[in-house]
Tab-separated table of C-alpha atoms and ligand atoms in Angstrom:
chain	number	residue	atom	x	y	z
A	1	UNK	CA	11.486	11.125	17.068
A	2	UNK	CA	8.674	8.986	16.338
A	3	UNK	CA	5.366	10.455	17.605
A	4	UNK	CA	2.426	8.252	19.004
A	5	UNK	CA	-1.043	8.518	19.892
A	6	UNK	CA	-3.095	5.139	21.003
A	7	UNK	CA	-6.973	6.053	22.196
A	8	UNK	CA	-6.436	9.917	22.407
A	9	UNK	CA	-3.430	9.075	24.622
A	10	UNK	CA	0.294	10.907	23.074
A	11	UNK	CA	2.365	8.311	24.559
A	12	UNK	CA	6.439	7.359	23.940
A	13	UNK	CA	7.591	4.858	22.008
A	14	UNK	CA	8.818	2.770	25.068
A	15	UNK	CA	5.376	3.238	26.711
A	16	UNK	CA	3.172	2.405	23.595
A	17	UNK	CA	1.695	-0.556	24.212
A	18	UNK	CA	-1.934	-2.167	23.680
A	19	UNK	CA	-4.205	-5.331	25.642
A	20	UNK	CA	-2.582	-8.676	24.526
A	21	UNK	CA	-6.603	-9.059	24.130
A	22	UNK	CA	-7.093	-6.468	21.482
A	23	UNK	CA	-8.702	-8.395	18.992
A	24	UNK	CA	-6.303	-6.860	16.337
A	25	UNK	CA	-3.805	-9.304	17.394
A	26	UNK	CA	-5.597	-12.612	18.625
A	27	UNK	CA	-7.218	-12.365	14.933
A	28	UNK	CA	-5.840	-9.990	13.239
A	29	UNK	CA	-9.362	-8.091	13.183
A	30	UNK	CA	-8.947	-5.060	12.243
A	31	UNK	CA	-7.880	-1.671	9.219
A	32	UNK	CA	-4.599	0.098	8.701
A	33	UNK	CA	-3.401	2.547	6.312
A	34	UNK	CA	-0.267	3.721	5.272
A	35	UNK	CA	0.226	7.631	4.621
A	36	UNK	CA	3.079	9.949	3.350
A	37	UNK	CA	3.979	13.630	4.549
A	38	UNK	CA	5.324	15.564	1.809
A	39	UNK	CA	6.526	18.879	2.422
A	40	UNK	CA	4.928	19.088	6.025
A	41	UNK	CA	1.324	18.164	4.551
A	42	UNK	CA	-0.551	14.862	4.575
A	43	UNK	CA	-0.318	13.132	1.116
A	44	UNK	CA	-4.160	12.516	0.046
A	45	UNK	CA	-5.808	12.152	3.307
A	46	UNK	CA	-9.090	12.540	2.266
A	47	UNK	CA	-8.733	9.243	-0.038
A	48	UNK	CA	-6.723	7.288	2.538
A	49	UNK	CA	-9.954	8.609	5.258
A	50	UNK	CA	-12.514	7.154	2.681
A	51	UNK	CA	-10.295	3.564	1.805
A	52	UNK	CA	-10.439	3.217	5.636
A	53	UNK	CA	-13.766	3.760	6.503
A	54	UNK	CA	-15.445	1.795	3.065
A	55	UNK	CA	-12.786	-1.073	4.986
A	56	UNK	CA	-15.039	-0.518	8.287
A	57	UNK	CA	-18.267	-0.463	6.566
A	58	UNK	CA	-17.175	-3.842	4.722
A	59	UNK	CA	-16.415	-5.588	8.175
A	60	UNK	CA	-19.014	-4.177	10.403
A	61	UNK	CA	-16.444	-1.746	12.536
A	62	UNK	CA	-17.520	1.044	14.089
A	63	UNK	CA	-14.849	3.286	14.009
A	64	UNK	CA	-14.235	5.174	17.715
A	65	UNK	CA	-14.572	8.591	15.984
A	66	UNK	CA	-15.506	10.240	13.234
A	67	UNK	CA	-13.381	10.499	9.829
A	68	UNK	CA	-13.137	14.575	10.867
A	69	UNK	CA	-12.057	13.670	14.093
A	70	UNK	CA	-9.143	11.182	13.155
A	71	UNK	CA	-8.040	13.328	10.369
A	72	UNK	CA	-7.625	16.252	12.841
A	73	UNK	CA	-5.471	13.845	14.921
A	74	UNK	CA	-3.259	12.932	12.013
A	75	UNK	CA	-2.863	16.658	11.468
A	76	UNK	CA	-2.165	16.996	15.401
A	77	UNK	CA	0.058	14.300	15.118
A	78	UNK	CA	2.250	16.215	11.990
A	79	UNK	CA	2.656	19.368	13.505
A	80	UNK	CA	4.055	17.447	16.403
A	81	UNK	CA	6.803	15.561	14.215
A	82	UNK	CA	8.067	18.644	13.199
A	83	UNK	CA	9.354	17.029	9.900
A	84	UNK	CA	8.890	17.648	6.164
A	85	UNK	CA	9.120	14.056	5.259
A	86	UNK	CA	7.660	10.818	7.011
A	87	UNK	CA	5.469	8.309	7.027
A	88	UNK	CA	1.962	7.204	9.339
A	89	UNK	CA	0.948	3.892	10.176
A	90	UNK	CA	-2.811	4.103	11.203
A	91	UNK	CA	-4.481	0.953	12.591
A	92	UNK	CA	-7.852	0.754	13.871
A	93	UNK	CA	-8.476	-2.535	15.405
A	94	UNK	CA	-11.464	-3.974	16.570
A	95	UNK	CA	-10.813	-3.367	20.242
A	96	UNK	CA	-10.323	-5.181	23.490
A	97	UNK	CA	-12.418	-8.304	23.858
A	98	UNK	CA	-12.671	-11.740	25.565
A	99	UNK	CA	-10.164	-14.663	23.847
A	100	UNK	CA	-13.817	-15.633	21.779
A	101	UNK	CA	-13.349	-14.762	17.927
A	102	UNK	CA	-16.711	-12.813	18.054
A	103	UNK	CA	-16.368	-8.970	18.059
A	104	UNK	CA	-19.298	-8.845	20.716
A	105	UNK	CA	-17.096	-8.877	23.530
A	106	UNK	CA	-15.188	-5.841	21.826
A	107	UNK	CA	-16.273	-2.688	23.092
A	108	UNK	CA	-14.891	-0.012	21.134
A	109	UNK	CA	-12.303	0.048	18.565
A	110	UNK	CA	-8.633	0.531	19.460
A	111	UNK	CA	-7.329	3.252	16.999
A	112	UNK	CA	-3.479	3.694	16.828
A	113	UNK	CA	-1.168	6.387	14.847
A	114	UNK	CA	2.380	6.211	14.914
A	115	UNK	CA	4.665	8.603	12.573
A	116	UNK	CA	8.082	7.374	11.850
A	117	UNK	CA	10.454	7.365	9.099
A	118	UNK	CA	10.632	4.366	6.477
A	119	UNK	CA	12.719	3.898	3.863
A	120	UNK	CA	11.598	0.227	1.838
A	121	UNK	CA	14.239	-0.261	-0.496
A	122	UNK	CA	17.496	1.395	-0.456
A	123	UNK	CA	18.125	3.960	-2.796
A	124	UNK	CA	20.107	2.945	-5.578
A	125	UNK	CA	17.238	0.513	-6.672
A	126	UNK	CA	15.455	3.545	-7.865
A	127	UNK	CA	17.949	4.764	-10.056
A	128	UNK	CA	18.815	0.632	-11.175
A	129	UNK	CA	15.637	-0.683	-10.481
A	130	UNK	CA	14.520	-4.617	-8.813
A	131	UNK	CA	14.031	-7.973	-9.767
A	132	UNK	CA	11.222	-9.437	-8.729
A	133	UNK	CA	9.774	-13.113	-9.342
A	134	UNK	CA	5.951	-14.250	-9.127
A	135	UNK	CA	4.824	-16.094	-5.908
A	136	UNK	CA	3.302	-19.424	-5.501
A	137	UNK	CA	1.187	-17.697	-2.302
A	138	UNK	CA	-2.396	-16.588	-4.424
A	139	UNK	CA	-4.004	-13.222	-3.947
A	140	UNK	CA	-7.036	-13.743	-2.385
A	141	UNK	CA	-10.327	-13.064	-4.666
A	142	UNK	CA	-13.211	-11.129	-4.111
A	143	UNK	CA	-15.245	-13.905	-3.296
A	144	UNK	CA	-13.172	-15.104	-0.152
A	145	UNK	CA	-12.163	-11.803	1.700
A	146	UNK	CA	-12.050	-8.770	-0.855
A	147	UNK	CA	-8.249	-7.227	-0.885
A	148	UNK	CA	-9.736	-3.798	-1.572
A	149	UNK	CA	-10.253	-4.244	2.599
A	150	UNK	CA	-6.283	-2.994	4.116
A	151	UNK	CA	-7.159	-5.310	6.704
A	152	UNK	CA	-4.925	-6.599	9.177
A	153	UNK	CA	-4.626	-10.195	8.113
A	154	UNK	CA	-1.401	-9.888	5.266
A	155	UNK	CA	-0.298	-13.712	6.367
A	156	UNK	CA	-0.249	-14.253	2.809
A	157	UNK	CA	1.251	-11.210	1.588
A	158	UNK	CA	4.011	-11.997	3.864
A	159	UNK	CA	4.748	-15.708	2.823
A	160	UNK	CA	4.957	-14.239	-0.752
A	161	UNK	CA	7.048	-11.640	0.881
A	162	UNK	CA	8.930	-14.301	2.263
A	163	UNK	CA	9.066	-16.653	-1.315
A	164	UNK	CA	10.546	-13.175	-2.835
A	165	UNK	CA	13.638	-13.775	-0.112
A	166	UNK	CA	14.403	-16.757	-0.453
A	167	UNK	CA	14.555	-16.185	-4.540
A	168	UNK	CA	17.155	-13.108	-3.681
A	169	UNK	CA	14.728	-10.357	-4.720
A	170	UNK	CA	12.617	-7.568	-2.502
A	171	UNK	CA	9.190	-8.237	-3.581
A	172	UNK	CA	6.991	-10.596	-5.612
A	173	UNK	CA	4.327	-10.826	-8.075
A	174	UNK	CA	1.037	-12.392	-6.649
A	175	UNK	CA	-1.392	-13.809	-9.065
A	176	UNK	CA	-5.250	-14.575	-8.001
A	177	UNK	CA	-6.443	-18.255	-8.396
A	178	UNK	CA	-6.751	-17.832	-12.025
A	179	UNK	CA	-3.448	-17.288	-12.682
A	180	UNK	CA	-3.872	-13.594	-13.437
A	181	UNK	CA	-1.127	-10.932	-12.161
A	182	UNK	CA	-2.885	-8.558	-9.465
A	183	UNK	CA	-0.695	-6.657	-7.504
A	184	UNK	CA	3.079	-7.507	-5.411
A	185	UNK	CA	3.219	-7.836	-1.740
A	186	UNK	CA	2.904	-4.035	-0.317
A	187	UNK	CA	2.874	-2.620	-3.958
A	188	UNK	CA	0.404	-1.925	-7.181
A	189	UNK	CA	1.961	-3.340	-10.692
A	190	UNK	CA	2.037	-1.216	-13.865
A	191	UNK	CA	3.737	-2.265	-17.191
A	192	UNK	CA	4.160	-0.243	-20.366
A	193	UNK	CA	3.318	-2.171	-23.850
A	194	UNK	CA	3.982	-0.485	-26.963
A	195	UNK	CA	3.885	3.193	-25.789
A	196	UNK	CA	0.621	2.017	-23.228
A	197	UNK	CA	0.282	2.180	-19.499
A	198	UNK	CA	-1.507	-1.002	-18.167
A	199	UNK	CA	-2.526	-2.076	-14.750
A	200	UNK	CA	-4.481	-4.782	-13.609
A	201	UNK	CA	-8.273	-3.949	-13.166
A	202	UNK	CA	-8.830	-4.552	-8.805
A	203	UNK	CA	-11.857	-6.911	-9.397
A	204	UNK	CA	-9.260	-9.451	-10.316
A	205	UNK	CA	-8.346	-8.974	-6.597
A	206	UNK	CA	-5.838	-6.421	-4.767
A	207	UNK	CA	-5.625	-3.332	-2.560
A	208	UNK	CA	-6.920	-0.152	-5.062
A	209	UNK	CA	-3.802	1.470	-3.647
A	210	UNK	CA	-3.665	5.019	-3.390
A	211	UNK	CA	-0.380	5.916	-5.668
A	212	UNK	CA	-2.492	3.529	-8.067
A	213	UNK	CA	-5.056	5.719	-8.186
A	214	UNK	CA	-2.784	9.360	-8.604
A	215	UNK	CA	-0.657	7.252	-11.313
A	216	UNK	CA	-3.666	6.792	-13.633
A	217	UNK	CA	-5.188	10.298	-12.618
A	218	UNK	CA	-1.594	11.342	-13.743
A	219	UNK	CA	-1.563	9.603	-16.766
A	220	UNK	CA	-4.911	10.790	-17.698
A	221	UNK	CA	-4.377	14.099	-17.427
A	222	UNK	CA	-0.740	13.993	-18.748
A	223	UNK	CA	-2.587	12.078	-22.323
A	224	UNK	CA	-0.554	9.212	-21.554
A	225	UNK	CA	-2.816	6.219	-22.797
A	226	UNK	CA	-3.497	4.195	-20.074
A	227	UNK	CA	-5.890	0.952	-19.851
A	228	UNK	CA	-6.996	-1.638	-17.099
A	229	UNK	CA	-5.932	-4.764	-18.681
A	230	UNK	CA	-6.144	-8.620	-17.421
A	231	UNK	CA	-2.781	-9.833	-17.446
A	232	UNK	CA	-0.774	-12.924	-16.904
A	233	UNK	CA	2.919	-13.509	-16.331
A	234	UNK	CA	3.475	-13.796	-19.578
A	235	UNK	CA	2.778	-9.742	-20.267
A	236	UNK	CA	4.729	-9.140	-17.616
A	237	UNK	CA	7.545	-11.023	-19.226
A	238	UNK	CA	7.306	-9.634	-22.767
A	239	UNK	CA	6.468	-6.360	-21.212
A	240	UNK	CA	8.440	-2.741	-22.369
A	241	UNK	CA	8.653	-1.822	-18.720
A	242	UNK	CA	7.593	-2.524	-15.487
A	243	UNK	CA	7.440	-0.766	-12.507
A	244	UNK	CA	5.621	-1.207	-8.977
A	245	UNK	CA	4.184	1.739	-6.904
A	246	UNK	CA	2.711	1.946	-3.206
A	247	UNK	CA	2.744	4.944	-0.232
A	248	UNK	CA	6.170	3.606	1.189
A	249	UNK	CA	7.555	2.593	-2.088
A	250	UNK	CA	6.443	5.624	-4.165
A	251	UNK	CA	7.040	4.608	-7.942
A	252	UNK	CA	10.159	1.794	-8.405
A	253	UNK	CA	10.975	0.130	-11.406
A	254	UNK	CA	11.259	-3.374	-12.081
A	255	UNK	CA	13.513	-4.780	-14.436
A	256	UNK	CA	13.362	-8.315	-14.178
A	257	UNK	CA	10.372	-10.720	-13.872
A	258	UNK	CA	10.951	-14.816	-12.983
A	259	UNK	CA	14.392	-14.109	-14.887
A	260	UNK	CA	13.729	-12.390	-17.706
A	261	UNK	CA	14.871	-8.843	-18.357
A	262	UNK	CA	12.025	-6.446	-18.891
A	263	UNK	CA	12.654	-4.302	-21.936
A	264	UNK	CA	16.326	-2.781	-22.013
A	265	UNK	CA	16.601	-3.891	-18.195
A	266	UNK	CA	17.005	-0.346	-17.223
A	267	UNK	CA	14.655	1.638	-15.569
A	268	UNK	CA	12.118	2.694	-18.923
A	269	UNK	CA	11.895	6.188	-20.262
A	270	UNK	CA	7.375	6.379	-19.062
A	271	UNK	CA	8.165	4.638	-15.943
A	272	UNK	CA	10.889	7.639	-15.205
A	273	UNK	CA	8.155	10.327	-16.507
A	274	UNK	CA	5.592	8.761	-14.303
A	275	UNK	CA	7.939	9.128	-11.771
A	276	UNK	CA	8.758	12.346	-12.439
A	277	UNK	CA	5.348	13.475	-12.678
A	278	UNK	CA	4.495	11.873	-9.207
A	279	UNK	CA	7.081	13.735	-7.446
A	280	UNK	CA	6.095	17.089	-8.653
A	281	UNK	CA	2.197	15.651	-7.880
A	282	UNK	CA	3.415	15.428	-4.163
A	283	UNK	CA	4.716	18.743	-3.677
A	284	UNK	CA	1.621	20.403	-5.120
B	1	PMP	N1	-0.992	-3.454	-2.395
B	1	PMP	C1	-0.851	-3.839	-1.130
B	1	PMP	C2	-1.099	-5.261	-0.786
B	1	PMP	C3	-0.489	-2.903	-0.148
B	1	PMP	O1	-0.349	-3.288	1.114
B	1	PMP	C4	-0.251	-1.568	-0.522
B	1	PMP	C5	0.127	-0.547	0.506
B	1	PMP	N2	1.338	-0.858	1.143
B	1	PMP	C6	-0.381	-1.214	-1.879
B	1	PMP	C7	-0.779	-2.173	-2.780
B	1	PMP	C8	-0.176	0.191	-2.332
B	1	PMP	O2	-1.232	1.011	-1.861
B	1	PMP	P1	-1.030	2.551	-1.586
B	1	PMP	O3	-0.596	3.155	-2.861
B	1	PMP	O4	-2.367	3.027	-1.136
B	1	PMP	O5	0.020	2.680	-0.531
């Protein structure tokens, strides 16, 4: 049973409702995170705490308690779903206001945890692994509203999502203005090149996800060269392997890009050791 907490308040999922004047849904003003429980514990909390509140720093948010505080909640909030496995959806908006944009009228921030299951792509595309094709929609850069920030506003994210349904696959490549590959809808992009791990570097423009992160602390401590690299479709085309990873997603491999099969067009033999490695990383 999912379990819910909105302001301090446990609540059902029938009764969990917010003000149709929270400014996290008249503009979308507002933080989320998405975190895993593995084995009854909270997959790298502290990290997912710190992403959250650099994303309140960067938009002038005071969040309504401390990182301590909402951490203890999350914890709270495991013990009472019981489960080894699941999944937490925390949003913070900016709170209830007036219909004006500015956050003035906003007096304290609305902070909402739910913990559910979630399963993103069924299970035999682990073992076969996706197709996925690049997206006309453009990452935002840096420059216009930094996607390091998990802020609420994923409009584009979603018409890319949408452009990767319409072309028969689950998710799709976004590219910043320049052309250069950054990251897929909900997911981080890593391919392998001639025995090397590459990812793109996040100034180019994307969420510095999480399972990023533990893939290239895995991959340093496991020797397996690794490099940032600036990429564009056509390394993902002529890549050895590709594979995507993200909290819901964990670590799936791709095995077509736009069309073209991506090494063998089975799942690669690093992206299955980086898998491997991550699940034995989670049950530390
Ligand atoms: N990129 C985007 C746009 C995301 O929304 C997410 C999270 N769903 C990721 C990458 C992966 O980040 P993480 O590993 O922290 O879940």
């Amino acid at each position: 049973m999912a379990i819910i907490n909105i302001n301090g308040e446990w609540c059902d999922k029938e009764e969990a409702k917010i003000s149709v004047y929270d400014h996290g849904l008249l503009y979308g003003d507002g933080l989320f995170e998405g975190i895993r429980i593995y084995g009854g514990k909270i997959f790298k909390l502290e990290a997912h705490l710190e992403r959250l509140s650099e994303g309140a720093r960067a938009i002038m948010l005071t969040l309504p308690s401390s990182l301590e505080e909402i951490g203890a909640l999350l914890e709270e909030g495991v013990r009472r779903y019981g489960q080894d496995e699941g999944y937490i959806r925390l949003v913070v908006t900016r709170g209830t206001g007036s219909l004006g944009i500015s956050p003035d009228s906003c007096e304290k921030a609305t902070l909402v945890m739910i913990i559910d299951e979630i399963q993103l792509y069924p299970r035999e595309f682990y073992e076969e692994g996706i197709k996925v094709v690049t997206a006309a929609s453009r990452r935002l850069t840096g420059d216009i509203f930094d996607p390091r920030i998990k802020s609420l506003n994923y409009l584009n994210n979603v018409l890319a999502k949408l452009e990767a349904k319409q072309a028969g696959c689950l998710e799709a490549v976004m590219l910043n203005r320049e052309g250069y590959v950054c990251e897929c809808t909900g997911d981080n992009i890593f391919v392998v090149k001639k025995g090397v791990l590459l990812t793109p570097p996040s100034h180019l423009g994307m969420l510095e996800g999480i399972t990023r992160n533990t893939m290239i602390e895995l991959a340093r401590t496991g020797e397996i060269p690794f490099e940032e690299k600036v990429m564009t479709r056509f390394d993902l085309y002529t890549a050895d392997e590709c594979f995507l990873t993200g909290s819901g997603a964990e670590v799936i491999p791709v095995v077509s890009v736009d069309g073209r099969t991506i090494g063998t067009g089975r799942p690669g033999e690093l992206t299955q050791k980086m898998r491997e490695l991550f699940r034995k990383r989670i049950l530390l």
